[in-house]
């Protein structure tokens, strides 16, 4: 059984849609970094930036 998310306008409080989430894909950050940057070392600027961006996204957009 999934979870239904209601999409409500921030300014007008109108319901614009419903999303039914049936599954969630979990990213293996280390595997993703190895495939993209050929390393998962946090000293690599690309890897560090990628991980920082992911943490920023989760912190700012998916508040509990």
Short mmCIF file of C-alpha atoms in Angstrom, two decimals, residues 12-48:
data_model
loop_
_atom_site.label_atom_id
_atom_site.label_comp_id
_atom_site.label_asym_id
_atom_site.label_seq_id
_atom_site.Cartn_x
_atom_site.Cartn_y
_atom_site.Cartn_z
CA UNK A 12 -3.82 29.97 -2.86
CA UNK A 13 -4.21 26.77 -0.79
CA UNK A 14 -5.85 25.05 -3.79
CA UNK A 15 -5.36 21.31 -4.25
CA UNK A 16 -3.64 20.82 -7.62
CA UNK A 17 -3.07 17.10 -7.58
CA UNK A 18 -2.40 13.90 -5.72
CA UNK A 19 0.68 11.70 -5.92
CA UNK A 20 0.54 8.09 -4.88
CA UNK A 21 4.00 6.91 -3.86
CA UNK A 22 4.26 3.16 -4.28
CA UNK A 23 7.99 2.73 -3.85
CA UNK A 24 11.07 4.79 -3.03
CA UNK A 25 14.43 4.45 -4.75
CA UNK A 26 17.35 4.68 -2.36
CA UNK A 27 20.60 6.00 -3.79
CA UNK A 28 23.80 4.21 -2.86
CA UNK A 29 25.89 7.39 -2.71
CA UNK A 30 29.25 5.64 -2.66
CA UNK A 31 28.40 3.44 -5.65
CA UNK A 32 27.02 6.45 -7.55
CA UNK A 33 30.21 8.43 -6.83
CA UNK A 34 32.40 5.52 -8.00
CA UNK A 35 30.46 5.21 -11.26
CA UNK A 36 30.47 8.95 -12.00
CA UNK A 37 33.83 10.08 -10.60
CA UNK A 38 35.72 6.73 -10.57
CA UNK A 39 36.28 7.21 -6.83
CA UNK A 40 34.23 7.54 -3.67
CA UNK A 41 36.95 9.49 -1.88
CA UNK A 42 35.51 12.55 -0.14
CA UNK A 43 38.69 14.51 -0.95
CA UNK A 44 37.73 14.45 -4.65
CA UNK A 45 36.06 17.82 -5.33
CA UNK A 46 33.31 16.29 -7.49
CA UNK A 47 32.44 13.65 -4.89
CA UNK A 48 32.44 16.21 -2.08
#
